[in-house]
mmCIF file of C-alpha atoms and ligand atoms in Angstrom:
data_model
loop_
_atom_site.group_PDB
_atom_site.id
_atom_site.type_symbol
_atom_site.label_atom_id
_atom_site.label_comp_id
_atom_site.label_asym_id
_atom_site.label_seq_id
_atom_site.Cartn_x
_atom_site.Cartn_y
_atom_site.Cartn_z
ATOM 1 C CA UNK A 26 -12.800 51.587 28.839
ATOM 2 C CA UNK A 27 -14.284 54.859 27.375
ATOM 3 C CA UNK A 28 -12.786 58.576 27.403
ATOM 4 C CA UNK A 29 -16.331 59.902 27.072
ATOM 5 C CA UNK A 30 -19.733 58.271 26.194
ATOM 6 C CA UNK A 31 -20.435 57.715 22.847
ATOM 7 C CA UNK A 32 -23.624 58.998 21.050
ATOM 8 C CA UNK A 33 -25.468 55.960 20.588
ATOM 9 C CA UNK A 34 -28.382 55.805 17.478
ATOM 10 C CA UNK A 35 -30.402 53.400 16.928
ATOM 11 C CA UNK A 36 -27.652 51.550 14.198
ATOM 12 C CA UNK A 37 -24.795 52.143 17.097
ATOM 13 C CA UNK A 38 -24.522 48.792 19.170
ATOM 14 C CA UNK A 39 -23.459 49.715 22.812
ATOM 15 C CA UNK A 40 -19.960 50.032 22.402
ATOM 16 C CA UNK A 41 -19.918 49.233 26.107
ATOM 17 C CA UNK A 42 -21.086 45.942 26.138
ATOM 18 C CA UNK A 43 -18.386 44.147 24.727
ATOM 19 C CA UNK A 44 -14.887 42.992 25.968
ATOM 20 C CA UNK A 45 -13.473 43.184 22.518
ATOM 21 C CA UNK A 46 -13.847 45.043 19.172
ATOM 22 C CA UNK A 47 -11.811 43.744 16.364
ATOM 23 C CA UNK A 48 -11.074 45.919 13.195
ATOM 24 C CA UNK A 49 -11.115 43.656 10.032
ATOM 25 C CA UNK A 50 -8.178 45.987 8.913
ATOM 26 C CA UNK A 51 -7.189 46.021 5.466
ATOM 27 C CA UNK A 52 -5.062 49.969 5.087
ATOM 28 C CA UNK A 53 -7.262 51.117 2.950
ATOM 29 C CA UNK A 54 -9.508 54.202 3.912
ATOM 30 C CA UNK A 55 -12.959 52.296 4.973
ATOM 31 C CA UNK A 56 -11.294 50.409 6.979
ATOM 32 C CA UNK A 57 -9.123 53.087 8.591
ATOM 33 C CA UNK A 58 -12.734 55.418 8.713
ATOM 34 C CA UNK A 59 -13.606 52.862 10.599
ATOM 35 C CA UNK A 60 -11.067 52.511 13.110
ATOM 36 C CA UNK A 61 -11.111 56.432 13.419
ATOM 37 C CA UNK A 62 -15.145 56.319 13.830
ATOM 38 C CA UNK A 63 -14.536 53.669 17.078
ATOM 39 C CA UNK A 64 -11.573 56.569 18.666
ATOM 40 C CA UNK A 65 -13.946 59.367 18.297
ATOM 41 C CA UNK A 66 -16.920 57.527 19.394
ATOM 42 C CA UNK A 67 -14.688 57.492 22.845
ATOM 43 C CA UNK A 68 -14.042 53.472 22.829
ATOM 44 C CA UNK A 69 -10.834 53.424 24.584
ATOM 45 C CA UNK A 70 -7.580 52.275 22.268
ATOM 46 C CA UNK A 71 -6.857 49.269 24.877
ATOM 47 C CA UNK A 72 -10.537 47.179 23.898
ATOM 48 C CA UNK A 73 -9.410 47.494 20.040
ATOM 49 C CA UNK A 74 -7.570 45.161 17.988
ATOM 50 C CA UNK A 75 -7.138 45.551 14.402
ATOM 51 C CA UNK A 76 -6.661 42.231 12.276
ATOM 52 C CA UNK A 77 -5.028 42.099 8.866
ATOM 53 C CA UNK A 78 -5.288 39.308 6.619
ATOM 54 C CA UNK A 79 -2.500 39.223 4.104
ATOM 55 C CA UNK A 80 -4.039 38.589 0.838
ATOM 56 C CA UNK A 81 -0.712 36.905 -0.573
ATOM 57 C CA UNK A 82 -0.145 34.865 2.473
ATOM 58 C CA UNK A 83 3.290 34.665 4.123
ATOM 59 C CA UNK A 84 4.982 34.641 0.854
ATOM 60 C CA UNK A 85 6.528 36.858 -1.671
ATOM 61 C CA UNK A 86 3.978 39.409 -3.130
ATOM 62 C CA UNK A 87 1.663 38.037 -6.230
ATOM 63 C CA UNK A 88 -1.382 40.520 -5.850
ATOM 64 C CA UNK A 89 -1.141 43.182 -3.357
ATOM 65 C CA UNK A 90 0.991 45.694 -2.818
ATOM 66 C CA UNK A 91 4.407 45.102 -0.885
ATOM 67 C CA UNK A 92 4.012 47.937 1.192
ATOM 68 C CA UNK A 93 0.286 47.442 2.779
ATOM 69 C CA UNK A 94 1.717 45.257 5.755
ATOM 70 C CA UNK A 95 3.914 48.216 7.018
ATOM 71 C CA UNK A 96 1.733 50.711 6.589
ATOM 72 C CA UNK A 97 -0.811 49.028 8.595
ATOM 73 C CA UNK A 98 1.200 48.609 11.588
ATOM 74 C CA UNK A 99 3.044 52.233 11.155
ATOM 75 C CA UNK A 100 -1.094 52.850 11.901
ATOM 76 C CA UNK A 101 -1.245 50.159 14.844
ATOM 77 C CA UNK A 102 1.810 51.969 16.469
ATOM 78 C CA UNK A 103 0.691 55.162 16.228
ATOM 79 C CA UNK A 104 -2.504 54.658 17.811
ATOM 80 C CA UNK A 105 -0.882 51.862 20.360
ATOM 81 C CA UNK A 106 -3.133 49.567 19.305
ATOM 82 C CA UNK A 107 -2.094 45.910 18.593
ATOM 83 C CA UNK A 108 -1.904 44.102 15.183
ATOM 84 C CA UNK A 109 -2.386 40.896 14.277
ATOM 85 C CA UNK A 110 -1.410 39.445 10.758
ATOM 86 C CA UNK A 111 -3.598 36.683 9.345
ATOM 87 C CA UNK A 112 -3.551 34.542 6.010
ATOM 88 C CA UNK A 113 -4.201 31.783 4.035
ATOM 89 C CA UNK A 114 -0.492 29.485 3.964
ATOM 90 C CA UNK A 115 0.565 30.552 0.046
ATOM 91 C CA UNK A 116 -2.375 32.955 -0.049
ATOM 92 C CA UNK A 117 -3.865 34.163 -3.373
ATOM 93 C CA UNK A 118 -0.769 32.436 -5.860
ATOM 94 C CA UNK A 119 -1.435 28.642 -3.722
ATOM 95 C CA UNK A 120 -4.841 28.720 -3.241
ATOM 96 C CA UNK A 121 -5.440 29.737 -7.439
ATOM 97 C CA UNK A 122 -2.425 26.854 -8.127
ATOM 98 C CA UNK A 123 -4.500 24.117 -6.530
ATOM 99 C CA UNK A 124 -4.700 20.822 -8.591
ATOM 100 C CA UNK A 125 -5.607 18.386 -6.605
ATOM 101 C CA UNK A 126 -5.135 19.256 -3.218
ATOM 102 C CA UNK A 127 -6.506 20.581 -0.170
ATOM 103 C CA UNK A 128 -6.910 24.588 0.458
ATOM 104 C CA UNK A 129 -4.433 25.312 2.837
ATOM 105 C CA UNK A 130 -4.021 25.679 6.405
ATOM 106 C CA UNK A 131 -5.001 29.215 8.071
ATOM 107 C CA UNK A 132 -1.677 30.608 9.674
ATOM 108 C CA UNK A 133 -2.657 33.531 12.827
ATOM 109 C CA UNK A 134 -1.440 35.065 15.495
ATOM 110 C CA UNK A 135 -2.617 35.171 18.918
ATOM 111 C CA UNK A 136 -1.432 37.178 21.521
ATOM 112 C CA UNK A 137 0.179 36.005 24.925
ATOM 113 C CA UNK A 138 1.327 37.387 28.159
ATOM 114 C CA UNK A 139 5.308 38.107 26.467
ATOM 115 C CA UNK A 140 4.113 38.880 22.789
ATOM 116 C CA UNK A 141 2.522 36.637 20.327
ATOM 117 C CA UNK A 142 2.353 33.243 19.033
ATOM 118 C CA UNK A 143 1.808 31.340 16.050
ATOM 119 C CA UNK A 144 -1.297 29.278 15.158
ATOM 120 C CA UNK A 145 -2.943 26.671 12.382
ATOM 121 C CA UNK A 146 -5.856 25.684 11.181
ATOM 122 C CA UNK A 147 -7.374 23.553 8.781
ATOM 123 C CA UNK A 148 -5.884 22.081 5.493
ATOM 124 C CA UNK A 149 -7.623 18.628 6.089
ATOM 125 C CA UNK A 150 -10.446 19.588 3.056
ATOM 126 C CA UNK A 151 -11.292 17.707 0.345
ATOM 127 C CA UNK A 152 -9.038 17.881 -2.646
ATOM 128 C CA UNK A 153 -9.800 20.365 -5.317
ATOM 129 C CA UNK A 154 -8.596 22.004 -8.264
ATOM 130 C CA UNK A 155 -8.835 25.593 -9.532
ATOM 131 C CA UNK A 156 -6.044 26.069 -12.204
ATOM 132 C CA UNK A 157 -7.258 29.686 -12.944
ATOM 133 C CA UNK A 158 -8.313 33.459 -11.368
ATOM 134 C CA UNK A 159 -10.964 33.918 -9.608
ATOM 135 C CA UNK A 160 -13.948 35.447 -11.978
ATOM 136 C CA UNK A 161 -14.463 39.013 -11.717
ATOM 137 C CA UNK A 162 -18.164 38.235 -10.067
ATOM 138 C CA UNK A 163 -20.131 39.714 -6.735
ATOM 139 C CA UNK A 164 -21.161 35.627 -6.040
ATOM 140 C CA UNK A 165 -18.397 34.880 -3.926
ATOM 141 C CA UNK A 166 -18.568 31.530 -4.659
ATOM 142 C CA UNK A 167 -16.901 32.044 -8.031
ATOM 143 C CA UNK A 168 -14.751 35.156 -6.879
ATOM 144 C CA UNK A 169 -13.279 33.127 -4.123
ATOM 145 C CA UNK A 170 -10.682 35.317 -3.192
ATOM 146 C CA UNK A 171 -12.245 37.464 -1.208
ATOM 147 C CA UNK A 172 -14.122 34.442 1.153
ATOM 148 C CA UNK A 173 -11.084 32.157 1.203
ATOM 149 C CA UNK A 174 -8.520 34.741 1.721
ATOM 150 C CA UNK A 175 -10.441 37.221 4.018
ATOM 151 C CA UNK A 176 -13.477 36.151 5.340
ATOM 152 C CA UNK A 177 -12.760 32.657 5.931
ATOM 153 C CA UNK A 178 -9.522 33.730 7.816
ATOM 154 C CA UNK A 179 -11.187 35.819 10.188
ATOM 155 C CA UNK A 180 -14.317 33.260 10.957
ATOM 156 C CA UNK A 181 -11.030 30.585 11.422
ATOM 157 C CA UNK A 182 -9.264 32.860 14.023
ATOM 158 C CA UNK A 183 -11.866 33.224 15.953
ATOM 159 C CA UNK A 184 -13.074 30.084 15.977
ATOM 160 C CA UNK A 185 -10.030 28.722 17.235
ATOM 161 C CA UNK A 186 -9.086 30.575 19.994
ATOM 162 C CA UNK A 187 -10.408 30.254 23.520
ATOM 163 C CA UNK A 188 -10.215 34.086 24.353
ATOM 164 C CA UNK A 189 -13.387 34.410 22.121
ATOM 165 C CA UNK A 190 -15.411 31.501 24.649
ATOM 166 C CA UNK A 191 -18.279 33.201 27.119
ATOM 167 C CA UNK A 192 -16.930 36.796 25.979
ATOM 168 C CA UNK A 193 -19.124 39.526 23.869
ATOM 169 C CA UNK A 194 -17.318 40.205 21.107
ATOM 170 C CA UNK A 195 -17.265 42.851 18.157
ATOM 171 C CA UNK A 196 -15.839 42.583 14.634
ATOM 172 C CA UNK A 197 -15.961 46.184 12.995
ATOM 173 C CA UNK A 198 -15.996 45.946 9.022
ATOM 174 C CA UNK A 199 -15.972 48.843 6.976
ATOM 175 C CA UNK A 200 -17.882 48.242 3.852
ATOM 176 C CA UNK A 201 -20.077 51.055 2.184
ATOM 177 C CA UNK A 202 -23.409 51.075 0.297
ATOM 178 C CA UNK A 203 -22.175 53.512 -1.812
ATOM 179 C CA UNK A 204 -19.520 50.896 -3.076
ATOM 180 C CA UNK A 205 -21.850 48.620 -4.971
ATOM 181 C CA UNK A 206 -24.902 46.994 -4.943
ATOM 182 C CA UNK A 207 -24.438 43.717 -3.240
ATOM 183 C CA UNK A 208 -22.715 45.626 -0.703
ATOM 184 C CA UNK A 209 -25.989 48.159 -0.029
ATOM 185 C CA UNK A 210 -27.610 45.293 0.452
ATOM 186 C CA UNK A 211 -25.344 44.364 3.529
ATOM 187 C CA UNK A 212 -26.695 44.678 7.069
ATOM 188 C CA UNK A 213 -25.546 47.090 9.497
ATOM 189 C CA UNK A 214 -25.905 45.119 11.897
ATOM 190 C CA UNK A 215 -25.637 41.410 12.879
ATOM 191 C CA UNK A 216 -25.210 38.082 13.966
ATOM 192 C CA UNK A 217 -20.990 37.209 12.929
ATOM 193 C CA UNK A 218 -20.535 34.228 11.571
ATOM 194 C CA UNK A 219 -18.776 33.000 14.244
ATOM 195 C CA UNK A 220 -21.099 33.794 16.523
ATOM 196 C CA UNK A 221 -22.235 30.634 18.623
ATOM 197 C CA UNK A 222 -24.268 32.940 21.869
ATOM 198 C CA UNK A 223 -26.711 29.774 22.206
ATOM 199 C CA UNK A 224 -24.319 27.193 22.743
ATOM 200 C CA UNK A 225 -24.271 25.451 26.022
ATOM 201 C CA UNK A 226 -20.772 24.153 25.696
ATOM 202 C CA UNK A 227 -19.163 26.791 23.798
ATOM 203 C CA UNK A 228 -20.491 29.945 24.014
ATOM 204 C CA UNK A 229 -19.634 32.743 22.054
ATOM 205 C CA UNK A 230 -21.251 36.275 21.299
ATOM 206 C CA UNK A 231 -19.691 37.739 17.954
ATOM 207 C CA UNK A 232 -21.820 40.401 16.927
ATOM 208 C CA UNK A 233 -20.568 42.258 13.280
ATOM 209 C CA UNK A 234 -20.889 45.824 12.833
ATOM 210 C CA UNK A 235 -20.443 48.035 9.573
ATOM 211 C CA UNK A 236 -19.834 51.411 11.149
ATOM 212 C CA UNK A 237 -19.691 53.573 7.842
ATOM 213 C CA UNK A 238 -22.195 51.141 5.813
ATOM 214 C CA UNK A 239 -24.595 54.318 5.250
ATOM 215 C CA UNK A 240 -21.290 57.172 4.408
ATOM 216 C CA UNK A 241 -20.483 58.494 1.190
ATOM 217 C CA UNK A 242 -16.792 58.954 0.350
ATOM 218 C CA UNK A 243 -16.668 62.725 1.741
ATOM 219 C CA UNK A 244 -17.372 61.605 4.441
ATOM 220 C CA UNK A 245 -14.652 59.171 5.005
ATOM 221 C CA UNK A 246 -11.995 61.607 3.810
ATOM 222 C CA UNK A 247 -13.317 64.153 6.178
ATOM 223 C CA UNK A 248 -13.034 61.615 9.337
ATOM 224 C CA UNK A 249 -8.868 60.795 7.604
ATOM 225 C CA UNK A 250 -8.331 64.333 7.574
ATOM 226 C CA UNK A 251 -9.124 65.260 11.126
ATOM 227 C CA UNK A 252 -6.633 62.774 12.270
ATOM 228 C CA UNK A 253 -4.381 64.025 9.766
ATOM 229 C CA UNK A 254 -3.591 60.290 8.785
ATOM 230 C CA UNK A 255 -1.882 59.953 5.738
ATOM 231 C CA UNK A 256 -3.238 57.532 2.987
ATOM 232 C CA UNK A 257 -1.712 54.522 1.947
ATOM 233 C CA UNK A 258 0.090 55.098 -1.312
ATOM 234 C CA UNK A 259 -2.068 53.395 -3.613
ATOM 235 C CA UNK A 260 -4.447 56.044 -3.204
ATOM 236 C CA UNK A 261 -1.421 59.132 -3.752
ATOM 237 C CA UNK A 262 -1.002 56.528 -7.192
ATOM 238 C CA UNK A 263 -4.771 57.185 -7.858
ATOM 239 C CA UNK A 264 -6.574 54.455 -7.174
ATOM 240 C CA UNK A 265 -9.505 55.182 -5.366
ATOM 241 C CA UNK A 266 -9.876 51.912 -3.534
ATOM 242 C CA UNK A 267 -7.175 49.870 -2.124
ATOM 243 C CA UNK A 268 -7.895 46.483 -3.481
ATOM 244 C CA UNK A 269 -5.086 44.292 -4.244
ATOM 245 C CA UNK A 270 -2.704 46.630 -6.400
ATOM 246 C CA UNK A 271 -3.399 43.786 -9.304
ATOM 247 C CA UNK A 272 -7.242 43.231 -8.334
ATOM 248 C CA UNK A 273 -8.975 41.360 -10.974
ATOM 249 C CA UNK A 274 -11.269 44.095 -10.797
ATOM 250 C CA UNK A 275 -8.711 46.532 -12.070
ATOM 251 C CA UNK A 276 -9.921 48.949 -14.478
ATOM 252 C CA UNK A 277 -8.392 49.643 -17.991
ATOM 253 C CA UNK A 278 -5.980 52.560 -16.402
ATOM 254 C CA UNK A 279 -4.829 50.592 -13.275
ATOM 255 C CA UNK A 280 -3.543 47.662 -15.375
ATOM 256 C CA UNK A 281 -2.162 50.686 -17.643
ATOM 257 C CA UNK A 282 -0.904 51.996 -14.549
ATOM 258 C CA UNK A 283 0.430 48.400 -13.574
ATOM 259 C CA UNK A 284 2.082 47.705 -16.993
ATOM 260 C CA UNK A 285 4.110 51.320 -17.119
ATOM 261 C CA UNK A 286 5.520 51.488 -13.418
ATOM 262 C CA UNK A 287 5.177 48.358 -11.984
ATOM 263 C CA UNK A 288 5.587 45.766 -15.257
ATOM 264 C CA UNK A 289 7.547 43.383 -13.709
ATOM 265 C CA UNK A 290 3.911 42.552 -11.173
ATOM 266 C CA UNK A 291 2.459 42.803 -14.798
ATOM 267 C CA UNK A 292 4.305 40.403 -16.384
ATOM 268 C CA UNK A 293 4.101 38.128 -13.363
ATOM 269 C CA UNK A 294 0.404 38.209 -13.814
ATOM 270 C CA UNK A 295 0.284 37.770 -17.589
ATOM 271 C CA UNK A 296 2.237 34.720 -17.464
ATOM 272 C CA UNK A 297 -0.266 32.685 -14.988
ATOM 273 C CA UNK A 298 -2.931 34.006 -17.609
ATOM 274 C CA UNK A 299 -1.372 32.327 -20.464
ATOM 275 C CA UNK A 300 -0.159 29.468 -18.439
ATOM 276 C CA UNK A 301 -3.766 28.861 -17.292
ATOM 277 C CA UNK A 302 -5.094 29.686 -20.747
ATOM 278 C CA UNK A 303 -8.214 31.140 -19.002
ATOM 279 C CA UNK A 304 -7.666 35.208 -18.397
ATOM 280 C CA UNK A 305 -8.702 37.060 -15.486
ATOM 281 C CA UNK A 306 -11.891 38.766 -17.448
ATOM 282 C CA UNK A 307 -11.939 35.328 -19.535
ATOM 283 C CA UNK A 308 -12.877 37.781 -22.721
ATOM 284 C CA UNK A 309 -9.440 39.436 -22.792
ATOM 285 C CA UNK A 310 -6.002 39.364 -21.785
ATOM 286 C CA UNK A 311 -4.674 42.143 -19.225
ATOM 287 C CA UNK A 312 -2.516 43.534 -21.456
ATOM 288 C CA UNK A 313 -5.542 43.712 -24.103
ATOM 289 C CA UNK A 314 -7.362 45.811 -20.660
ATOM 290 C CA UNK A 315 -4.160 47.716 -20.529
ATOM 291 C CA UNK A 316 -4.338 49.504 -24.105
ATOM 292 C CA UNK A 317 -8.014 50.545 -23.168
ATOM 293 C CA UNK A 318 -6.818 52.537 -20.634
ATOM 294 C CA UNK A 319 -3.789 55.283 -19.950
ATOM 295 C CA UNK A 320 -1.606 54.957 -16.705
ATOM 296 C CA UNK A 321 -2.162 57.397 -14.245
ATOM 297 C CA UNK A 322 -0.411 60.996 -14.450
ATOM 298 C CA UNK A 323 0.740 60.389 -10.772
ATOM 299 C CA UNK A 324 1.921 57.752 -10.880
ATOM 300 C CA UNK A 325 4.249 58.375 -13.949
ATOM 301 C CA UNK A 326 5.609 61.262 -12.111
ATOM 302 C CA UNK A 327 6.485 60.469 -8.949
ATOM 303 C CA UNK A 328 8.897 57.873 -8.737
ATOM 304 C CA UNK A 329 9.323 58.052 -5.100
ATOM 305 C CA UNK A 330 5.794 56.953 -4.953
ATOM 306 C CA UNK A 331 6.090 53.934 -7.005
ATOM 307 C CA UNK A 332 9.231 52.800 -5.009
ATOM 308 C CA UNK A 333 7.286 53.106 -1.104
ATOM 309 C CA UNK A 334 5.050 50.895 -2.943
ATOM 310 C CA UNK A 335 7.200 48.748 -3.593
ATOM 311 C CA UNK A 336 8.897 48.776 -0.442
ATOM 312 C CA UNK A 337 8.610 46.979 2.833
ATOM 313 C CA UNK A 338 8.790 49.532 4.833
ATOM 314 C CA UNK A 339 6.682 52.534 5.813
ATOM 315 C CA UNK A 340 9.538 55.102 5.761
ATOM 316 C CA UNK A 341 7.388 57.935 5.541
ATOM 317 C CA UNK A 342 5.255 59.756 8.356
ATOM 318 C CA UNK A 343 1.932 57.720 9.333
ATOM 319 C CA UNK A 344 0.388 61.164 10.584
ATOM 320 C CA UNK A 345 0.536 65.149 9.692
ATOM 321 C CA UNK A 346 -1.489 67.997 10.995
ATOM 322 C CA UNK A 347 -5.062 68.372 9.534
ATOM 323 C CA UNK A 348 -3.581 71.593 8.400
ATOM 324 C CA UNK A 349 -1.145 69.746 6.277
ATOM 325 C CA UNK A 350 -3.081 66.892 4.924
ATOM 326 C CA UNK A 351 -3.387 66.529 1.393
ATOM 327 C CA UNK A 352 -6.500 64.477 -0.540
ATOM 328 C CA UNK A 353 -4.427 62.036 -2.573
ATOM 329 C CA UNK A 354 -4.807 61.951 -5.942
ATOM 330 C CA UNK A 355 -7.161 58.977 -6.224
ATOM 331 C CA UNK A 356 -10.109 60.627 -4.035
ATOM 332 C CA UNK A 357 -13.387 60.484 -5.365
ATOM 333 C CA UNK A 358 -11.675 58.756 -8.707
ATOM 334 C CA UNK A 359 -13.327 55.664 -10.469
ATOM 335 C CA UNK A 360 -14.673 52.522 -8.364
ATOM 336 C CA UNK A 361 -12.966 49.747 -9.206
ATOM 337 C CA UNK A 362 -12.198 47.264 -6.744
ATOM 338 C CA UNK A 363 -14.282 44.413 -4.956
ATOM 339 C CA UNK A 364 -18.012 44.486 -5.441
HETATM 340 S S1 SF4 B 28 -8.873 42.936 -3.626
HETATM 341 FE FE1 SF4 B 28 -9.583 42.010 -5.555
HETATM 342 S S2 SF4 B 28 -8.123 40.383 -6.059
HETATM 343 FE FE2 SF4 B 28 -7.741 41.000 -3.919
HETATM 344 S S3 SF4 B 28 -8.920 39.549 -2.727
HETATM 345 FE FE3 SF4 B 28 -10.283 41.309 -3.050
HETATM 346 S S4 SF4 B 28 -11.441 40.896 -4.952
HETATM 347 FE FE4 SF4 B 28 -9.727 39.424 -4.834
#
């Protein structure tokens, strides 16, 4: 299972110990840090999985960015390690449209002896109705996006598969102190949610790990660059975090950024605003967040950009030489994105 043994500190579980480490995997560079911090620990590529929980469901783009699902498995291939795509049925546009019904089913894949299959769960919940955006808020009770369309997916999968039962299990998260400060106050280290290690019917040890909780952003780049991977676009737009490309934490220049190269996602926005009457920041429109801010330079000039990000497809390489890796333009830029 490992190349070499791994340095263990006293915030390093042993690596060893487990029969499975799954990557909460979202493209964006924690994420990826972390993935790159298991490899050169020495954790062998065959224990990892990497999970990816489309934030739009399995439906046309609404929030994130078209091209985030083929960049993340141009990064699975590379590294030959396997992918599995996760959402909420109707993701961020069904779950916000609910009036009076259920949240939907979780939709995941599970992997079999020829491939993968398909799997539900859920749906049978009380009836509810939201009507409006989640509110730009660290309580994720109020921001639900993040719990229902993330964190809830990846406590479901696990839940409900058998391959978890009497195994030790990993999940690998990559959030930073640095980003905020609920997220300093996250633990290292600790029980998952999922995890069930007392139960004498259905066991299950799910430990959760934040690899890269105590880096700053240097740091991450650094760990990128050495593997010469290239960023997802979002960041070569300059944004510094890859949220959702229409995040309702979007600062003033991403919705300008939004509204000049990709106003058609702007518009599509705008509308549910006035349709809902209740705006994402509640105290003012997008387009009134838009005029405080000025789209970036990057993004206005390279049109090739815009359109990978608007793509399907990764048509670009995943990987260069360290020699030949640039810092895209949204390093080390302003943090907005999920608290
Ligand atoms: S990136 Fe932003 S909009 Fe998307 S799920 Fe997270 S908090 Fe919500």
């Amino acid at each position: 299972m490992f190349i070499d043994a791994p340095e263990v500190s006293a915030e390093t579980p042993d690596l060893k110990s487990y029969d499975r480490i799954i990557v909460a995997f979202s493209g964006g560079k924690d994420s990826l840090a972390a993935l790159l911090h298991l490899l050169e620990s020495g954790v062998d590529a065959s224990c990892i999985e990497l999970h990816h929980h489309n934030v739009d469901g399995d439906g046309p783009v609404f929030m994130d960015w078209a091209v985030t699902r083929a960049y993340c498995e141009a990064i699975a291939d590379f590294f030959g390690i396997p992918i599995y795509f996760s959402c909420k049925l109707g993701g961020f546009e069904r779950e916000m449209s609910r009036d009076g019904e259920a949240t939907a089913p979780i939709k995941f894949e599970v992997p079999t002896e020829n491939g993968k299959v398909v799997m539900y769960a859920g749906g049978n919940g009380k009836p509810g109705t939201r009507l409006k955006f989640p509110q730009v808020a660290a309580d994720l009770s109020v921001r639900w996006c993040s719990a229902y369309l993330k964190i809830d997916v990846m406590a479901a999968l696990i839940r409900n598969q058998d391959r978890f039962l009497n195994k030790r299990t990993l999940v690998v998260t990559g959030e930073r102190a640095e980003e905020s400060t609920a997220r300093a106050r996250y633990l290292t280290m600790e029980r998952h949610r999922t995890d069930l290690r007392g139960s004498e019917k259905k066991a299950r040890h799910v430990d959760h790990w934040r690899p890269i909780h105590g880096w700053d952003e240097g740091k991450v780049w650094d760990i990128i660059r050495r593997f010469g991977i290239v960023p997802h676009v979002a960041y070569q737009l300059g944004w510094s975090r890859l949220s959702c490309m229409a995040c309702i934490f979007g600062s003033p220049n991403q919705w300008a950024t939004i509204l000049h190269v990709f106003r058609e996602r702007f518009e599509m926005i705008e509308a549910r605003e006035a349709e809902f009457g209740v705006t994402i920041r509640r105290s003012e429109t997008i387009r009134q967040t838009a005029a405080k801010g000025q789209p970036y330079p990057v993004a206005l000039e390279n049109p090739e950009l815009v359109a990978l990000a608007t793509s399907h497809e990764w048509n670009v390489p995943i990987a260069v030489s360290p020699e030949e890796w640039l810092l895209p333009a949204g390093a080390f830029g302003e943090n907005a994105g999920p608290t």
